[in-house]
Structure formats: structure tokens, C-alpha cells
Coordinates of C-alpha atoms in Angstrom, one line a residue:
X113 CA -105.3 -4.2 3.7
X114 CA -101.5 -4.8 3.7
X115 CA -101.1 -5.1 0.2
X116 CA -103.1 -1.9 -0.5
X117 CA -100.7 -0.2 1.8
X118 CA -97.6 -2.2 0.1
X119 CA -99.2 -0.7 -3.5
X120 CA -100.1 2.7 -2.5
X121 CA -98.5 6.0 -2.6
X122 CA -96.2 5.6 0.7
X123 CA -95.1 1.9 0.1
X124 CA -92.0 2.6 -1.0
X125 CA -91.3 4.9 1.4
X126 CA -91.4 2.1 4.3
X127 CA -88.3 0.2 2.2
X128 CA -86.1 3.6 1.9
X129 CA -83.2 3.4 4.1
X130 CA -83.4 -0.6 3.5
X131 CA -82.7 -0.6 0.1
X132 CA -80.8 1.0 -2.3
X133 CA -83.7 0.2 -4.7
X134 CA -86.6 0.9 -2.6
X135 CA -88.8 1.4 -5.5
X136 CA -88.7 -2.3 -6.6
X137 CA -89.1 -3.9 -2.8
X138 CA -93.3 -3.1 -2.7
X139 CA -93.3 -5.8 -6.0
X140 CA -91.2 -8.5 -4.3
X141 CA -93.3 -8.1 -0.4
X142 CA -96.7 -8.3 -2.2
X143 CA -95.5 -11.3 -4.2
X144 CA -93.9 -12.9 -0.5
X145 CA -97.4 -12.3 0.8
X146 CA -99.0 -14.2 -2.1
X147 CA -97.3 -16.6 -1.3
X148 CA -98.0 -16.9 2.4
X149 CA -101.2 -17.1 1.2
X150 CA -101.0 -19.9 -1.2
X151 CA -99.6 -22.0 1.5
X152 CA -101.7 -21.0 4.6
X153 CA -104.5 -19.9 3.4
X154 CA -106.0 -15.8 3.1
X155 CA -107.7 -13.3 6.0
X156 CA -104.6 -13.4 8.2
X157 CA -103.2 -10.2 9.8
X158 CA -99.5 -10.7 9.1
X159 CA -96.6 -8.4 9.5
X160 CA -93.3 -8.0 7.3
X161 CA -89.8 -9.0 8.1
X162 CA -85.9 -8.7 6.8
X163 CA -83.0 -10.1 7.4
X164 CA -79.4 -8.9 5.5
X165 CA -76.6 -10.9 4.2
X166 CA -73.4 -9.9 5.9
X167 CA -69.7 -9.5 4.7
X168 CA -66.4 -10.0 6.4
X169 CA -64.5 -6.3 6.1
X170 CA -61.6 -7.0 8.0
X171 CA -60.8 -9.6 10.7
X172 CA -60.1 -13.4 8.9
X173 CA -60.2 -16.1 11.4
X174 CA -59.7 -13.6 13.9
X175 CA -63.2 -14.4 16.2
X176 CA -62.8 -17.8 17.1
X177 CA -59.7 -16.8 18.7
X178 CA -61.8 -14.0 20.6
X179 CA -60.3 -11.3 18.2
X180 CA -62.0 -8.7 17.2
X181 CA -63.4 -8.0 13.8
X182 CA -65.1 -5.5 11.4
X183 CA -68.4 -7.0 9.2
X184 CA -71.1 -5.3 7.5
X185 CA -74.8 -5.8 6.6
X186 CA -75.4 -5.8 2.8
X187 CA -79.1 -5.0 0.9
X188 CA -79.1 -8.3 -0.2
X189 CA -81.4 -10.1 2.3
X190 CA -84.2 -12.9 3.2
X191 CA -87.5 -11.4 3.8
X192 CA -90.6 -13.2 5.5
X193 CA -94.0 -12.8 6.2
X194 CA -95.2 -13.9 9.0
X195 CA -98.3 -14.5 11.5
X196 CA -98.8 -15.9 15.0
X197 CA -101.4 -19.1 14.4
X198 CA -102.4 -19.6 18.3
X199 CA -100.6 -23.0 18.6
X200 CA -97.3 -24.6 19.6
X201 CA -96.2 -25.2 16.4
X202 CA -93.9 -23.1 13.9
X203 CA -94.8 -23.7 10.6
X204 CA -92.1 -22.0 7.9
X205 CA -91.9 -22.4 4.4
X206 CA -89.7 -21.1 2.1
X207 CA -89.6 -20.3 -1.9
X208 CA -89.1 -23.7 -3.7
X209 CA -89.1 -25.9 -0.3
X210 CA -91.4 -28.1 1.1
X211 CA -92.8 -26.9 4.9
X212 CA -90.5 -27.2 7.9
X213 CA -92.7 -27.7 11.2
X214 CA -91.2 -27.9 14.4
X215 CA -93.2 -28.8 17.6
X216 CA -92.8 -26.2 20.6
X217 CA -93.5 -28.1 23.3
X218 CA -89.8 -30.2 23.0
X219 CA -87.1 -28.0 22.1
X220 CA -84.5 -30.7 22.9
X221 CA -82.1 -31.0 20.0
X222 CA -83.3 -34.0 17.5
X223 CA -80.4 -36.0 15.4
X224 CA -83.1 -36.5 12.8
X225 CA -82.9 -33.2 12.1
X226 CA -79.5 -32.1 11.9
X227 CA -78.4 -30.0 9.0
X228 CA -82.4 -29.0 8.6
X229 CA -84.1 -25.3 8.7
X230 CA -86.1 -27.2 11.2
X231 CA -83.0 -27.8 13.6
X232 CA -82.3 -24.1 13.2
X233 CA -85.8 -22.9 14.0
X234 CA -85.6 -25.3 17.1
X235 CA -82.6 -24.0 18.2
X236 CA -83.6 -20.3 18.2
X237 CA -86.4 -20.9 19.8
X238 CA -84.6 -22.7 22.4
X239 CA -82.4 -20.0 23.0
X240 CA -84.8 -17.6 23.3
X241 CA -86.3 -19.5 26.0
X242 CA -83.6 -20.0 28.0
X243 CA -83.0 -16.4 28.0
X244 CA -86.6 -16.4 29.8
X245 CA -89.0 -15.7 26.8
X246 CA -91.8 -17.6 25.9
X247 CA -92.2 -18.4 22.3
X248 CA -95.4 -19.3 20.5
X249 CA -96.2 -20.9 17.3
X250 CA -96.4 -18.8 13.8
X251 CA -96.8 -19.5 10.3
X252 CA -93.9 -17.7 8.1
X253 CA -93.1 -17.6 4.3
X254 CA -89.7 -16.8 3.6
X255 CA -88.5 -15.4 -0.1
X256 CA -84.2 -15.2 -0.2
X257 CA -82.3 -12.8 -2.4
X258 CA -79.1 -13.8 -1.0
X259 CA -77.1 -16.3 -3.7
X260 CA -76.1 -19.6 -2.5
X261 CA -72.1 -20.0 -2.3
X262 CA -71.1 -16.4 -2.5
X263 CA -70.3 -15.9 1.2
X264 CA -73.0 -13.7 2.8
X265 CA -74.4 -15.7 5.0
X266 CA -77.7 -17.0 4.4
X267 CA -78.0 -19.4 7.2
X268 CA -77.3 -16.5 9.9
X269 CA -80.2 -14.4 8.0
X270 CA -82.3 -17.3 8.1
X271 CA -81.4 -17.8 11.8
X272 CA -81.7 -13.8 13.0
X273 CA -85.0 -13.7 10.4
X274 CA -86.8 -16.4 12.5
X275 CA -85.5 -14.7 15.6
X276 CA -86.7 -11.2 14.9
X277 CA -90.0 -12.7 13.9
X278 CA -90.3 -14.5 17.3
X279 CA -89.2 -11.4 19.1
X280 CA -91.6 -9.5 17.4
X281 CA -94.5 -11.5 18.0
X282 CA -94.1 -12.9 21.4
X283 CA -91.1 -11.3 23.1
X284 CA -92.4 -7.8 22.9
X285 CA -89.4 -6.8 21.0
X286 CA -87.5 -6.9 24.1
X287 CA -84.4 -8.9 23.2
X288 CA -81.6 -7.2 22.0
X289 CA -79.7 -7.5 18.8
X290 CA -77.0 -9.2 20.7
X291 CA -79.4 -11.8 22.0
X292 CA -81.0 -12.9 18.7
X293 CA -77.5 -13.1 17.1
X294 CA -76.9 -15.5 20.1
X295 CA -79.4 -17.6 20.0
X296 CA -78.3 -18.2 16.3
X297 CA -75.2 -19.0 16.9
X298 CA -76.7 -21.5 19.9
X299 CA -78.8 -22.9 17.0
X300 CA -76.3 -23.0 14.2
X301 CA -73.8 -25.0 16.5
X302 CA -75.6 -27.2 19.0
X303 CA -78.7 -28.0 17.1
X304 CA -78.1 -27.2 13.2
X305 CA -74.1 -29.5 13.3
X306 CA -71.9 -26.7 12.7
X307 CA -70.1 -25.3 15.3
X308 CA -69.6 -21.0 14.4
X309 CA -68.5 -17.9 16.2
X310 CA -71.0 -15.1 16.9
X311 CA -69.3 -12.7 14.1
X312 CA -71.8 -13.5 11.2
X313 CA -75.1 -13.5 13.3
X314 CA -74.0 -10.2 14.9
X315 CA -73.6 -8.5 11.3
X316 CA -76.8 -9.7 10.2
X317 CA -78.7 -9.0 13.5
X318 CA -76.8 -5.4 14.3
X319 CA -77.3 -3.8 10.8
X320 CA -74.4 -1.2 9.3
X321 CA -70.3 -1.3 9.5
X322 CA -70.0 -3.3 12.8
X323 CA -66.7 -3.2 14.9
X324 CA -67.3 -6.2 17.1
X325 CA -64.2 -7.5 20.2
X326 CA -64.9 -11.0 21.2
X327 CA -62.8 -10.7 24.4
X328 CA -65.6 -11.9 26.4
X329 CA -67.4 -14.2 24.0
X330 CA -70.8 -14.3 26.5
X331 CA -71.2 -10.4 26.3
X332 CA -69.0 -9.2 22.5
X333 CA -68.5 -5.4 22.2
X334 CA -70.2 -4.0 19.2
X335 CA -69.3 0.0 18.5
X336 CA -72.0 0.6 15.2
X337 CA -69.8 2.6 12.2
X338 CA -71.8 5.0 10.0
X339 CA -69.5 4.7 7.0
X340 CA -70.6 4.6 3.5
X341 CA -68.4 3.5 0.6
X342 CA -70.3 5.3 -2.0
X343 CA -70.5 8.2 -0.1
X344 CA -66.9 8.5 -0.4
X345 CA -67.2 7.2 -4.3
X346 CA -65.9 3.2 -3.5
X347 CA -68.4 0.5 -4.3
X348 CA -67.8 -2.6 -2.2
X349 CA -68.0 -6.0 -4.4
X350 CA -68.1 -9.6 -4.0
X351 CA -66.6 -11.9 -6.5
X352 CA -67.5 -15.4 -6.4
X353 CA -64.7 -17.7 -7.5
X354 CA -66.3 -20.8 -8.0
X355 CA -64.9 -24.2 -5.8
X356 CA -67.3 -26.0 -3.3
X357 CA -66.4 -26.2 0.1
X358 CA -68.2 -29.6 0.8
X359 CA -65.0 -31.3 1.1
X360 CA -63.2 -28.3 3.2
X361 CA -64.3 -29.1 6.3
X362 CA -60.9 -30.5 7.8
X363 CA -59.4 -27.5 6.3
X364 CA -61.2 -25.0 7.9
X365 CA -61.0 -26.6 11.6
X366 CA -57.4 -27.0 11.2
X367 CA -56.9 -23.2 11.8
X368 CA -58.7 -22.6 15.1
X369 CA -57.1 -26.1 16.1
X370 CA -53.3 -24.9 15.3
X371 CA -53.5 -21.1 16.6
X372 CA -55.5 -23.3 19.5
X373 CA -52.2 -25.4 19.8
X374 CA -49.9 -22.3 20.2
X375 CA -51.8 -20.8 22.5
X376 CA -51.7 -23.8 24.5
X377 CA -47.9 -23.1 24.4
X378 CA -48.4 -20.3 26.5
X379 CA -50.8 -22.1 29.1
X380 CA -54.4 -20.0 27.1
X381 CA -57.3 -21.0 25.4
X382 CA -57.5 -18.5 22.5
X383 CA -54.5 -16.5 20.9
X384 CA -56.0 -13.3 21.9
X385 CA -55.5 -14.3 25.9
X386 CA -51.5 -13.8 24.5
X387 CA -49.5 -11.3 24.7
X388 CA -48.2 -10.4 21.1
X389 CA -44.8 -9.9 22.7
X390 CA -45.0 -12.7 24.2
X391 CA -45.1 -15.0 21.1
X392 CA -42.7 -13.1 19.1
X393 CA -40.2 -13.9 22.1
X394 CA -40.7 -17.4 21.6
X395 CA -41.7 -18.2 18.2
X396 CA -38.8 -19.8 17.2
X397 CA -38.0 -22.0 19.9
X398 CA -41.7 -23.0 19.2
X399 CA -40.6 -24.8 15.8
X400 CA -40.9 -28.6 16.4
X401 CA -43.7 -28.3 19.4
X402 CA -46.0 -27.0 16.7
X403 CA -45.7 -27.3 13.3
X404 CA -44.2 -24.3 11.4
X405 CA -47.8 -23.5 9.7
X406 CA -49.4 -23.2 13.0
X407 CA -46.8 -20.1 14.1
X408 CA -47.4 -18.5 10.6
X409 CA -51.4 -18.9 11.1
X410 CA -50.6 -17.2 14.7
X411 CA -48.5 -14.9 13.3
X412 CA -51.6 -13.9 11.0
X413 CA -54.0 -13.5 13.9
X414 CA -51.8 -11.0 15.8
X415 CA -51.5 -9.0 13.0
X416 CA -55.6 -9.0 11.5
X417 CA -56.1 -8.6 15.1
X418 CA -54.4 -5.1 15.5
X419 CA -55.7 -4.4 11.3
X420 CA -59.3 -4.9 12.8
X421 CA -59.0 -2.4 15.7
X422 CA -57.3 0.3 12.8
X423 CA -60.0 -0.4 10.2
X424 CA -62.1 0.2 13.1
X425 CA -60.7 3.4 14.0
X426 CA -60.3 4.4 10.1
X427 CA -64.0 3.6 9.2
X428 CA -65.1 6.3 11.9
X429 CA -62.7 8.6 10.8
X430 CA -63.8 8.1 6.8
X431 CA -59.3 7.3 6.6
X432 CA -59.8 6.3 2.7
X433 CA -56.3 5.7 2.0
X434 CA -55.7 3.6 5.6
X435 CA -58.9 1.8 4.6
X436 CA -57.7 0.8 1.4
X437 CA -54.3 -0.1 2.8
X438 CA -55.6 -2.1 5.9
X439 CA -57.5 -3.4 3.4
X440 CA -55.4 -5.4 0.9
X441 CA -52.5 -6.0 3.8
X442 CA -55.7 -8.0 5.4
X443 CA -55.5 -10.1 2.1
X444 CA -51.9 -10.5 1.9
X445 CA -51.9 -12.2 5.1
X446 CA -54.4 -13.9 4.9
X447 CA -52.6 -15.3 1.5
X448 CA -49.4 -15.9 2.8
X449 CA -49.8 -16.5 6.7
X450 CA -52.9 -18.0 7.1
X451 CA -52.5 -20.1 4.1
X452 CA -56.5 -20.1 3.4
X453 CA -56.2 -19.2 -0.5
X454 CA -56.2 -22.6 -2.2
X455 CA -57.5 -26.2 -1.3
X456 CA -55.0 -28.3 -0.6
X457 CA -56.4 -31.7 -2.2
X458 CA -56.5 -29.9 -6.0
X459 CA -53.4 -28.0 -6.9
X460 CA -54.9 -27.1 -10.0
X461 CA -57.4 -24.8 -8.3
X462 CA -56.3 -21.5 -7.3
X463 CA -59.3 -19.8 -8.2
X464 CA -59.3 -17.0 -4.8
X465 CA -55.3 -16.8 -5.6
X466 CA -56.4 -15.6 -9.5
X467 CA -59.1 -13.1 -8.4
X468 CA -56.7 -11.4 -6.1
X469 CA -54.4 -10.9 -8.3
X470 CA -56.8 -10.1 -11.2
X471 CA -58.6 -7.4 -9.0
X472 CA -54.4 -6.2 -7.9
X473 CA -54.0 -5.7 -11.3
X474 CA -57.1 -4.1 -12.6
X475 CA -57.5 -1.9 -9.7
X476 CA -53.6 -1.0 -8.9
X477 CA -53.3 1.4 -6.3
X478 CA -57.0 3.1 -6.5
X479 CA -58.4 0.0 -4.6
X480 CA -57.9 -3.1 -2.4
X481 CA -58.7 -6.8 -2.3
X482 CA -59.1 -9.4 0.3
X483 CA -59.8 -12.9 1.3
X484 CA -63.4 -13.2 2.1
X485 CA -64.8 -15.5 5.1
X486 CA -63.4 -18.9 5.1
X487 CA -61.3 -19.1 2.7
X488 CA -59.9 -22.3 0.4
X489 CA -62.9 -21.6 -2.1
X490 CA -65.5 -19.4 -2.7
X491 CA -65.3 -15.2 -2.9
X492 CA -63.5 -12.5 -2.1
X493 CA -63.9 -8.8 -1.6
X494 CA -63.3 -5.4 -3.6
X495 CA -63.0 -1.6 -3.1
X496 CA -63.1 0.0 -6.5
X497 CA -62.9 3.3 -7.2
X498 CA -66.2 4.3 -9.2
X499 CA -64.7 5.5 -12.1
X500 CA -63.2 1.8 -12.2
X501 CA -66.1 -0.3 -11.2
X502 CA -67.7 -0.7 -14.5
X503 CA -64.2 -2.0 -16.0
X504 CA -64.0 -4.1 -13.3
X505 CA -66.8 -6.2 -13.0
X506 CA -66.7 -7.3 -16.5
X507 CA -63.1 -8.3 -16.7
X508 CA -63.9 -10.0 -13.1
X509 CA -66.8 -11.7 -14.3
X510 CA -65.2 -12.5 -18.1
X511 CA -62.8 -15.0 -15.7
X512 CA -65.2 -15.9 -13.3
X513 CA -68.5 -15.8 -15.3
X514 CA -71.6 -14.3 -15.5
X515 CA -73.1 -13.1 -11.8
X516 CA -69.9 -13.7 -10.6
X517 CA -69.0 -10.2 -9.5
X518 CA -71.6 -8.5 -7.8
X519 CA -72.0 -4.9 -6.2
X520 CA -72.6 -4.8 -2.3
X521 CA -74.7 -2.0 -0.5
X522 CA -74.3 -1.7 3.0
X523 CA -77.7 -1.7 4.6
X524 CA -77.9 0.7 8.1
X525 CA -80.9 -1.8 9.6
X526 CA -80.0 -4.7 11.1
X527 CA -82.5 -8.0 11.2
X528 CA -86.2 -6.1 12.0
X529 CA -89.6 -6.1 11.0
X530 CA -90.7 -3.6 8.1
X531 CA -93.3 -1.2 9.4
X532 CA -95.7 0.2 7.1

């Protein structure tokens, strides 16, 4: 059976190159299966599947304004098994939720469900079906690692997870990467209510260091990076600040709507369709047609945009010191420029604007620190040298609290099922 093969002596071996601890991952699948079981009942033939959490290297706000970006896959993940049940009908449930069903046979978008798992699930599988697949129904149980609030993206897992599984099952594993990443982004903004770029479904669905160039938004250019921070003795963390972004919504659609505004200066859509000269040329005389924050938020885009084709270009060339410089000058403008470090309705709250100076202080010139995702609340990022790490998460999390700081491992697989 599956769980004998989960249990026995090569087990482990089908989690290596998954996980940095492959040895604890047979434990955790055997316990998901249990619980498929539980909730639809024993004798079924299922298979194994894993979505990561993603991360934000380099490129803030950059994609929306079809910039181009570096992201990475992390270990932490959302893991599901999962079994066709010859229906119409996809039945999910996940750990410490009640069942979300969704009926195949309308996959128009329903207000009722708006905000829902189920919305998601509808939306993929409407995607996929536009792209000329034909999905079935399936029963899935779905176990998360991946801790609410701390930025790595656990609605785009969730959406390439339920993806993978249907390409898997009914696609023949014949859409790409590129495609499942698309059809959660299609879910995410026309079924789910939030509208998204493509950068956080591509992480999750490509695996790795991912260089990705939204010039042509329908088809993004994705060059896959083989770079390892520990191999080079760095070890990536996230620091969660604390802050809800509930109430940040206005906040973070002001930024694609000013760099929006400037580019509509220059008769384009997006920033990127701009020449950088261009801009510079007439900044100035731009003062009073925009306001002044909207030219320092373009300002910002120019620059990550050119930081995100270096990092690139550094990454393959393991460039430690570039890295680290590209790095924390990513974070700088994002603090100044793009103005995304603090909420603007509590002045008291500068909890991103403490953790980058904390980690600027504690880490000097051995590391870097940046703005992670968003922005306004929530996390940032770290390189710290090994020898500091240690030191560093417990000061970090002595201001943050416990869990706050967490270690990151890249994970080399993108979205895929585990085979045994």
C-alpha cells in the first residue's frame, strides 16, 4: 500500500531534493492520508501532491507594471492527497475546515462564493478548461505548513496545488508550469475578488530562484536560477513584523494606480512600455499633473526594474557581494521611493521600518535586508551570514516575538506530485 511505501526503507528518499528535512516528510504524508481517509472514507488509490510557498527576492511592485522580477520557491509548502472519485464534483477539504464542493458542470463565477477556496477551485478549473482540458471531479485533503500572515503565499500554493492535482489526474500532465500559474492567477482575480499579477503563482508553480520579465503578460519569460544561499554559507530568512493588512487595501492599489497615472503621461499603459530616459527628461515638469509621490513610486520602478535584471544576472554568476548589495539598495527604495514601509492611518506603527533597521544593524555589512511583497505591514527578508544567523534570529525575534523570524530553504521543485 501507499503508506507501507511512505514507512519503508526508500520513503524518505522520494522527499530528498523537496526538503531540507526529508526524514521528517514520510510522518506528516502518512498523517495527510489519515486524514483523507477520515473524511472520505478507506480503499482509495490516491496519489501525493506539494505545493511551495514563494518569496519575493528582488523586484517590489515591479510586475504589475510588466517589470520583471526575481522570486523563489521555499520548503515550506501545502501538501494534498488526492483521488479522482468518477463524478463532476471536486470535493476538497483542508486541516481544520469544513469541505469545500464545487459543481463541474457550471464553472461560471458565483458571488456567493467570493473570497472562498471554493471560488478558487472553480476558477482553476475554469482556466484549465479554457485552455482545452477537460477536468473531472476528485476528492483532495490538503495539510498547510505555510504560516498565515508571513508573506509566502499560501493562496497561490493552494491555487497551483489544486492545479497540479487536476493536471495530474485528468490533463495528462500536459500543461505547463506557466499554464497552471495562469489559471491561478485567472482564479485568484476574476473568481476568488482579488485582482494579482502572475509573479507569485509563477514562483510556486516553476520551483527554484526564478527570473521572470512580464513584458508580454500572456506569455512571461521565466529563465530558472540554480543558486543556493547555503551553498555559498547565507541563510535566507523571513521576519514577520506583525500589522494586519485588512485595512490596506486602498494602500496597496494606490501604487499600480499612480505609476499607472505617469505612464499615462507618456501616452502607455504600464511604466515598463517607458523609456527610462524618457521620464527622467520630464519628471519635473510632471510635478502638478501627478502628485509628487507618484514620480518618486515611478522613480522606484525604473530602478528595481534594472536591480531585477542584475540580481538576475548575479544569481547565475553566484556575485555574493552584488547580491548582497542589489539586495539591501532593493530595500532602500522601496523605503524611501515607493513609500510601502508604514501604514499611513497609524503613525505609531512602523514595525517593517524597525526590522530593517534592526536586521542593518545586527548584520552591518556581512548581509542585506529588504521590503518583502506588499509592503505597509507584514515581513521582510534577510541574507545572514551563517556565522551570524544564530545571533540574529533571537535578537529579531526578542523584538518581534517568538516564530517571528524564520529560516527559508529554497526548494528546486516547483508545484508537482510526489512520486514514490
Amino acid at each position: 500500500s501507499i503508506c507501507e511505501k511512505i514507512m519503508g526503507e526508500k520513503g524518505q528518499e522520494a522527499f530528498e531534493g523537496w526538503y531540507e528535512n526529508a526524514e521528517s516528510q514520510p510522518r506528516r504524508y502518512l498523517d495527510t492520508i489519515h486524514g483523507f481517509e477520515k473524511a472520505f472514507g478507506n480503499g482509495r488509490r490516491v496519489a501525493l501532491f506539494s505545493s511551495p510557498g514563494r518569496c519575493e527576492i528582488i523586484g517590489n511592485h515591479t510586475d504589475h507594471q510588466l517589470g520583471r522580477v526575481v522570486a523563489a520557491a521555499v520548503t515550506l509548502d501545502m501538501i494534498a492527497v488526492a483521488a479522482p472519485n468518477g463524478s463532476r464534483t471536486i470535493r476538497v477539504v483542508s486541516e481544520g475546515y469544513s469541505a469545500s464542493v464545487v459543481e463541474l458542470d457550471d464553472l461560471a463565477p458565483r458571488i456567493r462564493e467570493r473570497g472562498t477556496p471554493s471560488a478558487l477551485i472553480r476558477g482553476v478549473a475554469a482556466s484549465l478548461t479554457r485552455s482545452g482540458f477537460s477536468p473531472a471531479g476528485f476528492d483532495a485533503y490538503v495539510s498547510s505548513q505555510l504560516p498565515s500572515g508571513a508573506g509566502l503565499s499560501s493562496s497561490a500554493a493552494f491555487e497551483c496545488l489544486v492545479g497540479t492535482i487536476l493536471n495530474s489526474l485528468f490533463c495528462g500532465g500536459k500543461a505547463s508550469f506557466t499554464q497552471v500559474a495562469q489559471a491561478g492567477r485567472f482564479a485568484e482575480s476574476e473568481y476568488f475578488g482579488k485582482p494579482c499579477g502572475l509573479m507569485d503563482q509563477l514562483a510556486c508553480a516553476a520551483g527554484g530562484f526564478a527570473a521572470m520579465d512580464f513584458a508580454n503578460p500572456a506569455a512571461p519569460q521565466v529563465r530558472r536560477l540554480p543558486f543556493s544561499p547555503q551553498h555559498h554559507g547565507l541563510c535566507l530568512f523571513s521576519v514577520h513584523t506583525g500589522g494586519s493588512h485588512a485595512d490596506l487595501t486602498e494602500q496597496y492599489a494606490a501604487i499600480p494606480a499612480e505609476m499607472k497615472a505617469v505612464a499615462a503621461c507618456f501616452g502607455q499603459q504600464a511604466l515598463r512600455q517607458v523609456p527610462e530616459d524618457a521620464f527622467w527628461a520630464e519628471a519635473g515638469k510632471l510635478r502638478g499633473q501627478v502628485p509628487d509621490r507618484a514620480l518618486l513610486r515611478a522613480a522606484h520602478f525604473f530602478e528595481e526594474d534594472r536591480r531585477a535584471a542584475a540580481m538576475s544576472d548575479a544569481l547565475a554568476q553566484n556575485d555574493i557581494p552584488q547580491i548582497l548589495a542589489l539586495f539591501s539598495a532593493s530595500g532602500r527604495s522601496s523605503q524611501q521611493l515607493l513609500q510601502n514601509a508604514w501604514p499611513d492611518a497609524k503613525p505609531e506603527e512602523r514595525g517593517i521600518s524597525l526590522a530593517l533597521l534592526l536586521s542593518s544593524h545586527l548584520l552591518q555589512n556581512k548581509g542585506a535586508c529588504r521590503i518583502h511583497g506588499g509592503g505597509f505591514a507584514g515581513s521582510i527578508l534577510a541574507l545572514a551570514p551563517q556565522e551570524l544567523a544564530t545571533a540574529y534570529q533571537r535578537e529579531m525575534e526578542a523584538a518581534f516575538g517568538p516564530n517571528s523570524c524564520r529560516r527559508l530553504y529554497v526548494r528546486p521543485a516547483g508545484a508537482g506530485e510526489i512520486l514514490l
